[in-house]
């Protein structure tokens, strides 16, 4: 240790000793002399003279037993026991020293610096918040790619305040209101809050949702059944079938009988009367012919006839009687039919009738007679049926349109007559009457055709026929007569009226209607009215238009033109084209100076090769559009007025005009698109609801609930920094279209 | 017998509807039930292709590599193009599906085996068709006022005709209701309806007159004098007049101004027609050429040499694909107008056709003195085959005017004996656009359409050979502006950034290695350029025909 070191050391030692001396025992303090204190003050004053107000802590440069606790540094490892060294060695401290040596003291890590702490916090916050924000990425992406965004995102619930709230501050004032409230009170109806009667409230509480559902379903079912039965009853009411009616009637009667129950007791007059009535009813029933073959007895009889001749005889007798009865029955039937009587023929009879297997067929006479009136091709005419309708015979054969209507009406009772045999007949007479005469006619036609083909007996509904389908029934004869009539009306040289103004109608003959008749045959008999009208000769071959007298001169001229005009025209055109092409070609620049090559005198032409040296050829332009087509000149002039309407700026993402052109080639207007396509092409990118505040997106709106919590935690940890950053991010997410 | 249905008693539609409704829930409730045809009905590619609008024939250059200003330009461009194509796809599919709504079908005339349809007379057709169609065939016997020109209105409902000797009449030809009938006391050269049936342009001996449907003279346009032919361009509201003086004049009828008067420099003009596809006017000249004109240019857009003799008649079909011409050389030719202008078929007619007309569905009618021949192709918009005529008809006089009626299978023929309305099955488009040209429109509807049409009027400058040129970028101006910008800024902002080698570690980023890498990339680019230019040169060589071998004496050729 050098002298300066010692000098530097000395006061420190004293300083160090002083507090050790001072504080440990107050008794010392009391006993301490004033001299020492004075000496200390003096030393203080001397040291303050040194210029520095503060003491300098000495640096420990070497290991030593004495270490100041004020200058504990990181230079060496400090043993705690050293610090316990007192001014005078005390034996009592040795044990403590030993104990302390035994104690394993962990050294704490250095506390990190402020900047470091801040950096670590920042990093952690960034990591967490970026994680939290990364959940928004798909939403942001979706929003960017979406074709349309609708704002505000939050669906506002329909703001409907309950009625009770609306009624709270309201009292009945007018007499009407008062009366209403009075009535409500009388019937114990709730006036306010809530609008349910106590019973209803109880029911509502009592019934669970499931129960309510089942109950509702049951009610619905009951309602459906009711409506179904109603419909059924309505339909049943409309049934026209007599058989059905009879069955119903019988059923009712039986029911009534059942209700009436057994005969009244005793021989009261009422009981006798009742008995009588029943007997009469039974006799009436048995008198009918319907039990002749179906009854129990009749069937037994039929079996017995095989073995018993007597029974056979009885049966035959009965059959004969039956026949007799039937004949008697039939004779007045036709007469009654004429009168339009409505006597129903027996059902059994109708079924046994060999010709009348289908009652519809029995209407044939009417239709046939009609067809007979309008003569047809022989192959199409069906055989006249056995039965003749006298009513239609009475009509004149030259009857016109009106007869069709008449007949359709007249057919009506006939059909009604036959209806008992047809079970289901939903069409009423009114509807039948309403059928247009076209339908009737087409029906008849289809029927007769089917008959001629001898197809199945079942009727098939013909296709909806138009006027055109009707007309072909008219024969060529009738057409001829009509044409003749037309001729009588108009002199031959005068023009007949046009077809549209009621002239002879043109006919459309569908091929499928008359497959057997070839086209030519149909055409020939009909007189060509148009030919009559235009009076033009039939055209010759299409290739030879007639040379007219006046045209001769012109023809001559054409021949001359043809003979002389050929090559001249071509040459002219080629010359013109050459001129145009040359004009459009870029010119070479001539760099010759005046006087060049004129050494020998004025007027000498320098050689071409030498001249070429001074010609600067300009770059060849783009190839001409008509380059290899000698017969065309296509102008290469730029249409500058058109260019004014064209786009001449390339919008940002595109680098080539072709790319941009592709995006504007699809027309957007409604004229070129279907309405839906137009709508789709013109949808706005962002739709905002007017009058609504557009709030930034929330996690609930986007559908990620969990992210909100982590967001919050991050915000709490680093509030200052995050508040700005987060806001920026969420704003971007919300507003980015 | 009981099961047989009544003729009138069909199952009412209501009932069947109910049944369908009942069925549906059972289908949906059953878990196994699946729609056998899921999704919308498929549309044949051909049908949808008709409505495609993006021109894919143009080569699309690769998107440029990213520039400094727009790092994602490439991806963005790709997505924009994809969106545009998806839109096109969808709209075309929708349009193809909506074709289902076009309920009407075109008529046709088919001969039985071996039968020539050309032999079928008008009378036969009239007899075969329904009454309403038969009424469309008629003759107007007007022998006093000379050969007639005629014009149908755009809806096909009205007919106007003018006789050489001054007779002008307009009528609703379907109902035969006469609108007006006047005599202008002057030779009538041509007649044409303007945008609606309310206005009528008549080319008279001296000037062009415009009448209304009452026959009242509204205008006399003296700047259009000695007009021989009239054409009206409906979408541009332009009346094109060709005059004896050799001028083609465009008159804007919506504002009453003459747009341009072009001198064709080819003498008297009396053959004119319009191309309905692009509104270009075709003029036929006596030197056998047909010139195509637009009001935007002072020179013809194209000039085609068609015939050895003068051109007598020109007609262009509705799709703008075919042009039929007939000349003094008695030839009838059909040209392809889709850029090539080459003849597709030709036929020598005995006397040549003086008048030609195309129908909406591509039938070609030719008037040869007093006979009208009609040729048909295979389907709609196909080339009419000139081998065999589809129909022929002889008239009572020389043909002077021909026009197919729009939306009706009718050909109107004006001749020296009056007017004949012929039935031509399959001539017209069966489905009309009710908002565009509705034959049954009321007065109010017409007025509304008129306003709409005026609002959508196409400027006259847009007439050019390719009507879709409006959807193109004006490249010349674009280049010019780009050049100016570069000059102004002193550098190209859109230029590709020069290659900058990335710094690397462990001593590989020495100056020498950086230079080497830069050089490598530059060389590669250079090689690419050379390769491309070589390929071009080879192409050019191939294109050149191998002529005769050069001889030593060629050097003396001057």
Coordinates of N, CA, C and O in Angstrom, one line a residue, chain B residues 19 60 79 132 160 231 302 362 395 446 462 473 490 556:
Chain B
X19 N -102.2 -31.4 -55.4 CA -101.5 -32.6 -55.2 C -100.0 -32.4 -55.2 O -99.3 -33.0 -54.4
X60 N -53.8 -12.4 -74.3 CA -53.7 -11.6 -73.1 C -52.2 -11.7 -72.6 O -51.7 -12.8 -72.3
X79 N -57.3 -11.3 -60.1 CA -58.6 -11.5 -59.5 C -59.7 -10.7 -60.3 O -60.8 -11.1 -60.4
X132 N -105.6 -16.0 -90.1 CA -104.9 -14.8 -89.7 C -103.7 -14.6 -90.6 O -103.4 -13.5 -91.1
X160 N -95.5 1.8 -95.6 CA -95.6 3.1 -96.4 C -95.1 2.8 -97.8 O -94.1 2.0 -98.0
X231 N -82.0 5.7 -96.2 CA -81.8 4.6 -95.2 C -81.9 5.3 -93.8 O -81.4 6.4 -93.6
X302 N -64.1 0.9 -96.1 CA -63.5 -0.2 -96.9 C -64.2 -0.1 -98.3 O -65.2 0.5 -98.5
X362 N -82.3 -14.4 -92.2 CA -81.3 -14.7 -93.2 C -81.8 -15.3 -94.5 O -81.0 -15.8 -95.3
X395 N -94.9 -11.6 -110.3 CA -95.8 -10.4 -110.0 C -96.4 -9.9 -111.3 O -96.0 -10.3 -112.4
X446 N -95.7 3.7 -77.3 CA -94.8 4.2 -78.3 C -94.1 5.5 -77.9 O -92.9 5.7 -78.1
X462 N -69.6 7.0 -83.4 CA -69.3 5.6 -83.0 C -69.5 4.6 -84.1 O -69.2 3.4 -83.9
X473 N -59.5 0.1 -75.5 CA -58.7 1.2 -75.0 C -58.1 2.0 -76.1 O -57.6 1.3 -77.1
X490 N -38.9 12.6 -66.0 CA -37.5 12.3 -66.1 C -37.2 10.8 -65.9 O -36.1 10.3 -66.1
X556 N -28.7 -6.2 -112.6 CA -28.9 -5.1 -113.5 C -30.3 -4.6 -113.5 O -30.6 -3.6 -114.2

